[in-house]
Coordinates of C-alpha atoms in Angstrom, one line a residue:
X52 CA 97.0 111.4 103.7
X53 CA 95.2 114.2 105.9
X54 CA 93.5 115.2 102.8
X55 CA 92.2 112.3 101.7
X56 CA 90.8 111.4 105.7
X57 CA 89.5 115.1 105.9
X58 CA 87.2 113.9 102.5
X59 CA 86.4 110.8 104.2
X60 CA 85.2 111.9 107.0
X61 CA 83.1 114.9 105.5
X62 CA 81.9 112.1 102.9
X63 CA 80.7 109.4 105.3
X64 CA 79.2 112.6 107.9
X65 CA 77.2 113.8 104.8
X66 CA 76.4 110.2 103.6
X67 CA 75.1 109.2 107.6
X68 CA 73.1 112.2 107.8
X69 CA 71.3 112.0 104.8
X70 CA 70.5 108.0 105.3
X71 CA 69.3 108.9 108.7
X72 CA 66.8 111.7 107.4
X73 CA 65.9 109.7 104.3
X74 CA 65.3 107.0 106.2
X75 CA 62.5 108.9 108.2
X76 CA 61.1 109.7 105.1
X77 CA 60.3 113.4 105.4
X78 CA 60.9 116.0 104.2
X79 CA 62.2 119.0 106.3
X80 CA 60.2 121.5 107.7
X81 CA 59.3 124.8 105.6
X82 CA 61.5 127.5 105.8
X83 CA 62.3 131.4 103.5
X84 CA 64.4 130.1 101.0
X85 CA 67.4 132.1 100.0
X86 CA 66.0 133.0 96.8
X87 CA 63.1 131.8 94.8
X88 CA 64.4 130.2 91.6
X89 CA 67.1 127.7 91.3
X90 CA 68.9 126.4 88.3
X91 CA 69.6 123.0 87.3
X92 CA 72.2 122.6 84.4
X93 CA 72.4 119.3 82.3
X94 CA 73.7 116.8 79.7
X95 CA 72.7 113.7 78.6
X96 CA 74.3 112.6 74.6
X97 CA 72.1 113.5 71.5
X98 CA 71.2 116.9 71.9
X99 CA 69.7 119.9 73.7
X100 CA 66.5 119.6 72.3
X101 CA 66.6 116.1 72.8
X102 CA 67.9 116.8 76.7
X103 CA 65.0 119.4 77.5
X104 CA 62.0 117.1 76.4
X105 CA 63.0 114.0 78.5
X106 CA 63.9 115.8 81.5
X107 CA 62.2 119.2 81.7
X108 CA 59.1 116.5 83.0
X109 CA 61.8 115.4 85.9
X110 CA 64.3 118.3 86.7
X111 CA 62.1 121.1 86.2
X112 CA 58.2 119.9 86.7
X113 CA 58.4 117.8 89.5
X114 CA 60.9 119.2 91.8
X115 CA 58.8 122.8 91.8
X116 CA 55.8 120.7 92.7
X117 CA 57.6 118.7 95.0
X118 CA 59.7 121.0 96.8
X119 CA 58.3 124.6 95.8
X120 CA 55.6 124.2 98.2
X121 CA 58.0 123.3 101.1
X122 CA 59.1 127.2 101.1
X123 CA 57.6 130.2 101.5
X124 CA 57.4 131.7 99.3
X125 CA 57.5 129.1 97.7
X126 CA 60.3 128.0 95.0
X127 CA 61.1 126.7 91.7
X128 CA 63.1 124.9 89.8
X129 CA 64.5 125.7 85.9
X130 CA 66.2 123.3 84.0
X131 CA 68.8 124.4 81.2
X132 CA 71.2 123.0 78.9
X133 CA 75.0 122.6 79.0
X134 CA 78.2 121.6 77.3
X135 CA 76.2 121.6 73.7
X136 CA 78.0 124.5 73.1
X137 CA 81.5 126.2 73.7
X138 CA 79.6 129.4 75.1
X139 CA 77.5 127.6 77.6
X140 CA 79.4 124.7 79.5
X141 CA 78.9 123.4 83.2
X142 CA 82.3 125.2 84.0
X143 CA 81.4 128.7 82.6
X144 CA 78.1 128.5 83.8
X145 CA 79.2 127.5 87.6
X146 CA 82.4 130.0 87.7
X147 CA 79.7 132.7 86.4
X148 CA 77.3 131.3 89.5
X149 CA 74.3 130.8 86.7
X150 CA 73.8 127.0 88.2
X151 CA 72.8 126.1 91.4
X152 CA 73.2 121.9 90.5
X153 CA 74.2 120.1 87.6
X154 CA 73.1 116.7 86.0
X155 CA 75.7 114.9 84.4
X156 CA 77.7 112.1 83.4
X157 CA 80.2 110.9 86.7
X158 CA 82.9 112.5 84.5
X159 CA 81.9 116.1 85.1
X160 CA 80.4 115.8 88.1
X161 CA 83.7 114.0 89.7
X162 CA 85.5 117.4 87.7
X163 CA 83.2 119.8 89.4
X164 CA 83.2 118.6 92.8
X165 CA 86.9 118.4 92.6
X166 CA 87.3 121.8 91.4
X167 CA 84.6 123.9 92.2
X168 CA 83.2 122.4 95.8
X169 CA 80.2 120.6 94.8
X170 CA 78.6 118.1 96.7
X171 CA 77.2 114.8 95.3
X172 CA 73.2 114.8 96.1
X173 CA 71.1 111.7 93.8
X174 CA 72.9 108.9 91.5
X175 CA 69.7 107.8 89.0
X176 CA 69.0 103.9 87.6
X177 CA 68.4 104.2 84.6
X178 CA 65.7 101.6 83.3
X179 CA 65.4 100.0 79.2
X180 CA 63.8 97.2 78.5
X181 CA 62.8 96.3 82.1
X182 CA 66.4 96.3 83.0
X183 CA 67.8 98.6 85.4
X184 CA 70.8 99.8 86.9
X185 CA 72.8 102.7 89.0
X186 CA 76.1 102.4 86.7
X187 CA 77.2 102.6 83.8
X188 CA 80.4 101.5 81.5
X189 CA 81.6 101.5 78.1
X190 CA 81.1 99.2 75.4
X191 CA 84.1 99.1 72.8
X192 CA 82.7 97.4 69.9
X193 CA 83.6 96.9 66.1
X194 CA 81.4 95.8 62.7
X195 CA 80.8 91.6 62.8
X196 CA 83.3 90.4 60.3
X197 CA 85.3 93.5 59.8
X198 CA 89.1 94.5 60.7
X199 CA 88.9 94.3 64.7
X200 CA 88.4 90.9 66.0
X201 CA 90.4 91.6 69.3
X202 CA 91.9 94.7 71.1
X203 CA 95.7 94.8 69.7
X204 CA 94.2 94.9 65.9
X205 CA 93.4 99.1 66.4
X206 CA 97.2 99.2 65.7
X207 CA 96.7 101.6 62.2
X208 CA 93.4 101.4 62.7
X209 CA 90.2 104.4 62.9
X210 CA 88.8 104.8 66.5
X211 CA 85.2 106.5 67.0
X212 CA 84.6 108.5 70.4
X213 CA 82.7 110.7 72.1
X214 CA 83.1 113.7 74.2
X215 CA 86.6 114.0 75.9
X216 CA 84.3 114.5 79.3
X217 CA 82.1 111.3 78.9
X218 CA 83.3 108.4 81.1
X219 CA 81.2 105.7 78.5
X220 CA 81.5 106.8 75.2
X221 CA 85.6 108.2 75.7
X222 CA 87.7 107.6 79.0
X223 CA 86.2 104.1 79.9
X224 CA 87.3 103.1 76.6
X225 CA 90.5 104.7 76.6
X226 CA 91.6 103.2 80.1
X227 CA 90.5 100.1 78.6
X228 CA 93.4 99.7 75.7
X229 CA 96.0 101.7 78.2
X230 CA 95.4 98.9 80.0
X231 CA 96.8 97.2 77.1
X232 CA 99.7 99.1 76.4
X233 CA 97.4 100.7 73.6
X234 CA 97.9 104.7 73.0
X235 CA 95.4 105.5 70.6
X236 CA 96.8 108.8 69.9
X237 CA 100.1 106.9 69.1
X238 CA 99.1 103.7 68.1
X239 CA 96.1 104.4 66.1
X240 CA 95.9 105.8 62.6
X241 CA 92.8 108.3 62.9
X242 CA 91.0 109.4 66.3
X243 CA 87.6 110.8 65.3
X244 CA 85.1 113.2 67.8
X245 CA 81.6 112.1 67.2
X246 CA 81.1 114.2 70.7
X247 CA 77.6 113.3 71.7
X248 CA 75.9 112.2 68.6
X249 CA 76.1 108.2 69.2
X250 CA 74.1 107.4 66.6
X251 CA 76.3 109.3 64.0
X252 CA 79.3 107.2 65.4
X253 CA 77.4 103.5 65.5
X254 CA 76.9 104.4 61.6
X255 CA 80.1 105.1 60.9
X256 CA 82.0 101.9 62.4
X257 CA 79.0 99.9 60.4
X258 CA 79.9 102.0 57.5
X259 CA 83.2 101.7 57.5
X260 CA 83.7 105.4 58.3
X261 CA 85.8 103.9 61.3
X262 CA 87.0 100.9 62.6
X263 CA 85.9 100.7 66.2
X264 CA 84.0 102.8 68.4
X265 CA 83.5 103.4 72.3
X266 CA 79.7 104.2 73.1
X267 CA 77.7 104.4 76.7
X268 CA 76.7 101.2 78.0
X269 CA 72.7 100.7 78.2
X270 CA 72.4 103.3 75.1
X271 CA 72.6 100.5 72.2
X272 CA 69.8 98.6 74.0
X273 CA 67.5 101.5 74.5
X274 CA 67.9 103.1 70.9
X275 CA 68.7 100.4 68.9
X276 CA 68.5 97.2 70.0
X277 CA 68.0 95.4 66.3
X278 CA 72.1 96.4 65.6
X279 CA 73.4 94.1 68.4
X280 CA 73.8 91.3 65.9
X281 CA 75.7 93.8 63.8
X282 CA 78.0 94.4 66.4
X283 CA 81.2 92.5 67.3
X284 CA 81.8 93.2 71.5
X285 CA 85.3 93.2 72.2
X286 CA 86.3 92.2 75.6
X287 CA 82.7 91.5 76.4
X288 CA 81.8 90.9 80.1
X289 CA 79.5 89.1 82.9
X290 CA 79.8 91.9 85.8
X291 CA 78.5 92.7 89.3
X292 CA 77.6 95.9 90.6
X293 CA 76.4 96.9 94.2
X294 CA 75.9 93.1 94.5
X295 CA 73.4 92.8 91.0
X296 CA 74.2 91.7 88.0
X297 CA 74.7 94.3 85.2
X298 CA 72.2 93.7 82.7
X299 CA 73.8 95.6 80.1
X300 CA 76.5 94.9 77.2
X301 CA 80.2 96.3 78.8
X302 CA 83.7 95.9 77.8
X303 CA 84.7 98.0 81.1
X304 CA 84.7 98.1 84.6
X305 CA 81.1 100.2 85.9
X306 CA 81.0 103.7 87.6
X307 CA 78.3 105.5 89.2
X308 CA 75.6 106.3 86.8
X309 CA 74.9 109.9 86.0
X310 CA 73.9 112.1 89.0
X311 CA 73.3 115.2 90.3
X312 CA 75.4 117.3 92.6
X313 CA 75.4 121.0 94.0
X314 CA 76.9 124.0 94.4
X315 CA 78.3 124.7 98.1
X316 CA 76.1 127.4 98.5
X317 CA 72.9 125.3 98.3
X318 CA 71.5 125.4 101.7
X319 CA 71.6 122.1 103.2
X320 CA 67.9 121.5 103.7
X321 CA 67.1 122.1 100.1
X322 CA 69.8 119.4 99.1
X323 CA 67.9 117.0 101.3
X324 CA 64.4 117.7 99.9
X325 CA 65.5 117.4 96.9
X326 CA 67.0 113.7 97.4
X327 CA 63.6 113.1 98.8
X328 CA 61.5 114.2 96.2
X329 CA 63.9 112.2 93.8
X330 CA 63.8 109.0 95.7
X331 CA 60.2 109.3 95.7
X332 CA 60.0 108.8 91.9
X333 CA 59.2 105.2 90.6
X334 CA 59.0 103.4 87.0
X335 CA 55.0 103.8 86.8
X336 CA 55.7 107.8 87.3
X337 CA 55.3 110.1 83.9
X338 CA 58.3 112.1 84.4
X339 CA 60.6 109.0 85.4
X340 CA 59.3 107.5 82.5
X341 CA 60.4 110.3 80.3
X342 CA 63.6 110.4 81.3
X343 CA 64.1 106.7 81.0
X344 CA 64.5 105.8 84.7
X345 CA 63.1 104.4 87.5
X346 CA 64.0 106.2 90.4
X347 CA 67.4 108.4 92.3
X348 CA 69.2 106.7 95.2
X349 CA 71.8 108.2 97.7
X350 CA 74.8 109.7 95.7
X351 CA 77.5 107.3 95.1
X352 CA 81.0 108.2 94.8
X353 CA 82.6 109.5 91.9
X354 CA 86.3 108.5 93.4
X355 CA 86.9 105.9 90.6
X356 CA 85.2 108.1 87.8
X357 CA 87.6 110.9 89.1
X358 CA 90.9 108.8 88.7
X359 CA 90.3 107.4 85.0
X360 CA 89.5 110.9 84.5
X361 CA 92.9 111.5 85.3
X362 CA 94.8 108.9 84.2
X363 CA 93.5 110.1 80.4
X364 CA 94.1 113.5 80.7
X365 CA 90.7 114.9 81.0
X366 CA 91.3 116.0 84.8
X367 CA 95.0 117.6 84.7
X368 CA 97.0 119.2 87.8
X369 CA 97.3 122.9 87.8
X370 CA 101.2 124.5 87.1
X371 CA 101.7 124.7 91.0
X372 CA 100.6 121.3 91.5
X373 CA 98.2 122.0 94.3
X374 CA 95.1 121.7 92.6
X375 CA 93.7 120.5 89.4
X376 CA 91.1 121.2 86.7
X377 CA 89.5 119.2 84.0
X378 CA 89.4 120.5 80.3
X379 CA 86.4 122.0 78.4
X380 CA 85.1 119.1 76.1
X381 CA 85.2 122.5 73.5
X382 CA 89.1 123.1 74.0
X383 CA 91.2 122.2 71.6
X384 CA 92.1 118.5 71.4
X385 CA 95.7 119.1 71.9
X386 CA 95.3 119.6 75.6
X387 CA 94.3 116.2 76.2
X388 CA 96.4 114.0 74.6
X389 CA 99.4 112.3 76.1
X390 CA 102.0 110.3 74.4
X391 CA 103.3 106.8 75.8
X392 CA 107.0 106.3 76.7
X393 CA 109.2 106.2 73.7
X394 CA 106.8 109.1 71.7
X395 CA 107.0 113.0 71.3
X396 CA 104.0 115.2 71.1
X397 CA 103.6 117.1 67.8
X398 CA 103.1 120.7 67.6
X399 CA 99.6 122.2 67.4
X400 CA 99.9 122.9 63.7
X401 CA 101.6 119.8 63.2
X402 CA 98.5 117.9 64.7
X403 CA 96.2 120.1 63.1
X404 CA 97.3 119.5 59.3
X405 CA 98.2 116.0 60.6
X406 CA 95.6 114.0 58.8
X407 CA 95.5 116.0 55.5
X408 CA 99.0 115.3 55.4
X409 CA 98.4 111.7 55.6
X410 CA 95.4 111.3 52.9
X411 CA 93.4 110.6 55.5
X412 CA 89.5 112.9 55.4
X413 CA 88.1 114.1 58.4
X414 CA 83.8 113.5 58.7
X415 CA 82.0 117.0 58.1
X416 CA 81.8 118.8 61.2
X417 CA 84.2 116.6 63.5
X418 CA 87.7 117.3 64.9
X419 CA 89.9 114.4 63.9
X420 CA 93.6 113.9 64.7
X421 CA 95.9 111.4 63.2
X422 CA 98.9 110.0 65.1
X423 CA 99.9 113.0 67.1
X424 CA 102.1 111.2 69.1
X425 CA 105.0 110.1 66.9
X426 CA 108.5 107.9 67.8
X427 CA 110.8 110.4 69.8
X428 CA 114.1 110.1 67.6
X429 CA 116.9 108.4 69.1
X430 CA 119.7 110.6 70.7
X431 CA 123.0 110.4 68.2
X432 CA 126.8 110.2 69.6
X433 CA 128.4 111.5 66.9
X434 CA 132.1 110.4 66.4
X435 CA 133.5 113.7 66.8
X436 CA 132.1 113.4 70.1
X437 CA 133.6 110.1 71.2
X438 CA 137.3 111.3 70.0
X439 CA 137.0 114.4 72.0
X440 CA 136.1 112.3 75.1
X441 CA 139.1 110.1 74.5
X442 CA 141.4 113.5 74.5
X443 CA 140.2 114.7 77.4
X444 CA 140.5 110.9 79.7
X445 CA 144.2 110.4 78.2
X446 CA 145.1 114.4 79.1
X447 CA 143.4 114.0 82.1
X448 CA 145.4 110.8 83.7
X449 CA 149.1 112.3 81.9
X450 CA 148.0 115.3 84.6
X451 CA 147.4 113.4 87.2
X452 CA 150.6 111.1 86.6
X453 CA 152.7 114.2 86.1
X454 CA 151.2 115.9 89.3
X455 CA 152.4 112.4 91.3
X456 CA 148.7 111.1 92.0
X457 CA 148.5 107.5 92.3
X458 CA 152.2 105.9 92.7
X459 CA 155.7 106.9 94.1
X460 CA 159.1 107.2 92.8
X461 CA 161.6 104.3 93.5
X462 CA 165.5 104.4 92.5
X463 CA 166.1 102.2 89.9
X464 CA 169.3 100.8 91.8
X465 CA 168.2 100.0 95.0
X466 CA 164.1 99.6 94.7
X467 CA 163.7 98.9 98.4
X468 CA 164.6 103.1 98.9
X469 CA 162.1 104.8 98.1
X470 CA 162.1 108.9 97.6
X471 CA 159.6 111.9 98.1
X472 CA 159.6 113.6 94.7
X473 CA 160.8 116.7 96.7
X474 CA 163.2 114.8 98.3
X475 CA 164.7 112.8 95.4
X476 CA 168.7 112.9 95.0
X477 CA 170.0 114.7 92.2
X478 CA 172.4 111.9 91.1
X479 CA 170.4 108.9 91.0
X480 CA 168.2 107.7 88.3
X481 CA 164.9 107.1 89.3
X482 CA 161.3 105.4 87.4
X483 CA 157.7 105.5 88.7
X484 CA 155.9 102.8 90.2
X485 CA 152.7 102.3 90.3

């Protein structure tokens, strides 16, 4: 309870002063920076090529204009990519102190301020079509007319996700069928990792590749659009957030939208000018446009993002159950998966040949696992068992009856007298009673 108040209150402290200094609208005075280049890591699905091009113009561009010239010397900013490959993901990067912030989905960033100290800065609203919005969900979704009309038909079914780390395309999803007593690493016949490449997994559940998939709300609108009518929405939803209506497609609740947050080490003037320069940006700017928003608001909390997180194994407590720290989406899928009541875990080479063994082909360059979670067996009584408990009860109470426990001896010809068993005359017959 002290904990979580201590978080509060450092929370709504950090969250006042930054609306009070945002709300006067400058930026703070110039100062000698600690040192003169500062690194932004990021993610967004697709790829790092794709990541780079949209928001180099934002991350990288902008903030040195904006914020450089507030120091002197003046600074910059330099954006690079993470968690597109094992060798470079936001945790290695941030343990090796290579990143002074990181943009990324609430998944990570709830992960990383957890673990490492950050501090939530900016959340963005994203903006497609005209439509925009500071959250984001997941939309579960199977082909019109095909296998899935409703959540309990993924029983032996093929389910498409994403990273293990992203909230929309994986653990929104997820939470969604636990919800519903659905385990899809028990339940369903195949899980198959399209990791970040959306597009690859919308193509496979129209295929037929898989059944159903999980993607990132707001994506399907803003890359293809013309495939909605392919789609069949399952659990499809009207929903609020922050008091607006959501304008995009969602089969979940909505968490913060992705964000960036810091490393404790960030002086705290530099986290504030660069929440200004962020709020600053609008739809009409270039680099906004790029990236496919229209502007950065206060940071919101990544509380809820940080217990679904946990409740599907991506965030896991540490062996002495002080702390916690969330998987690599690059480790090996066995980490994350956890079996409902009534299952056992296979082995790691068990889940590894698991699929071959069933028939079942995994797509070219994917990790797929088929029902790694498999009925526990029942525990067996055998009926050597039961006899040698019946021995043991009928020895036991001759014992006690021989030892005297439990009754008293009486004379058989004059039951009113009764006898110690020390004391018991030598000539008269006696009987137990009970």
């Amino acid at each position: 309870v002290f904990g979580v108040w201590m978080w509060s209150s450092m929370w709504s402290s950090f969250t006042l002063a930054m609306s009070l200094t945002g709300v006067l609208g400058a930026n703070l005075p110039a100062s000698v920076p600690i040192k003169t280049e500062y690194v932004i890591g990021g993610w967004i699905p697709g790829d790092s090529k794709l990541f780079l091009k949209k928001w180099r113009p934002v991350l990288e561009t902008y903030l040195t204009d904006s914020v450089g010239p507030l120091y002197d010397p003046p600074i910059s900013f330099k954006l690079v990519d993470v968690d597109y490959s094992e060798d470079s993901t936001s945790q290695n990067r941030i343990k090796a102190g290579q990143v002074d912030f990181v943009y990324n989905t609430p998944g990570v960033l709830g992960c990383i301020e957890a673990s490492y100290g950050f501090t939530p800065i900016a959340t963005q609203r994203q903006l497609v079509g005209g439509k925009e919005s500071g959250a984001i969900g997941s939309l579960v979704y199977s082909k019109k007319d095909g296998v899935i009309k409703q959540l309990k038909d993924v029983h032996g079914r093929r389910v498409a996700v994403g990273q293990i780390s992203t909230v929309g395309a994986y653990q929104l999803g997820f939470q969604l069928l636990l919800d519903y007593d659905i385990n899809i690493y028990a339940h369903a016949e195949q899980v198959i990792f399209y990791q970040g490449d959306f597009a690859r997994q919308m193509n496979a559940v129209l295929s037929g590749e898989a059944d159903i998939g999980f993607l990132l709300t707001g994506w399907i609108e803003a890359n293809f659009p013309q495939n909605i009518p392919l789609l069949e929405i399952l659990e499809a939803k009207q929903i609020e957030y922050q008091s607006e209506r959501y304008p995009f497609l969602t089969s979940t609740e909505l968490v913060p939208s992705f964000g960036l947050s810091t490393a404790p080490q960030t002086p705290w003037t530099l986290q504030q000018n660069v929440l200004s320069a962020l709020s600053a940006l609008n739809a009409t700017h270039p680099a906004a446009q790029s990236a496919g928003i229209s502007t950065f608001t206060l940071a919101a909390s990544h509380e809820l993002a940080r217990k679904i997180s946990q409740s599907v194994g991506f965030i896991i407590k540490d062996e002495s159950g002080t702390g916690s720290h969330c998987l690599s989406p690059f480790q090996a899928v066995h980490g994350i998966i956890t079996c409902p009541h009534g299952y056992m875990k296979q082995t790691d080479e068990e889940i590894d040949s698991g699929c071959a063994r069933k028939g079942l082909p995994c797509p070219t360059g994917l990790v797929c696992v088929c029902r790694p979670c498999v009925p526990a067996p029942p525990v067996n009584v055998f009926p050597w068992q039961v006899v040698l408990g019946l021995c043991a009860a009928i020895f036991t109470a001759g014992l006690l009856l021989r030892l005297g426990w439990g009754g008293e001896w009486v004379d058989d010809e004059d039951l009113e007298v009764s006898y110690e068993p020390s004391r018991r005359p030598p000539s008269r017959k006696r009987s137990w009673k009970a």
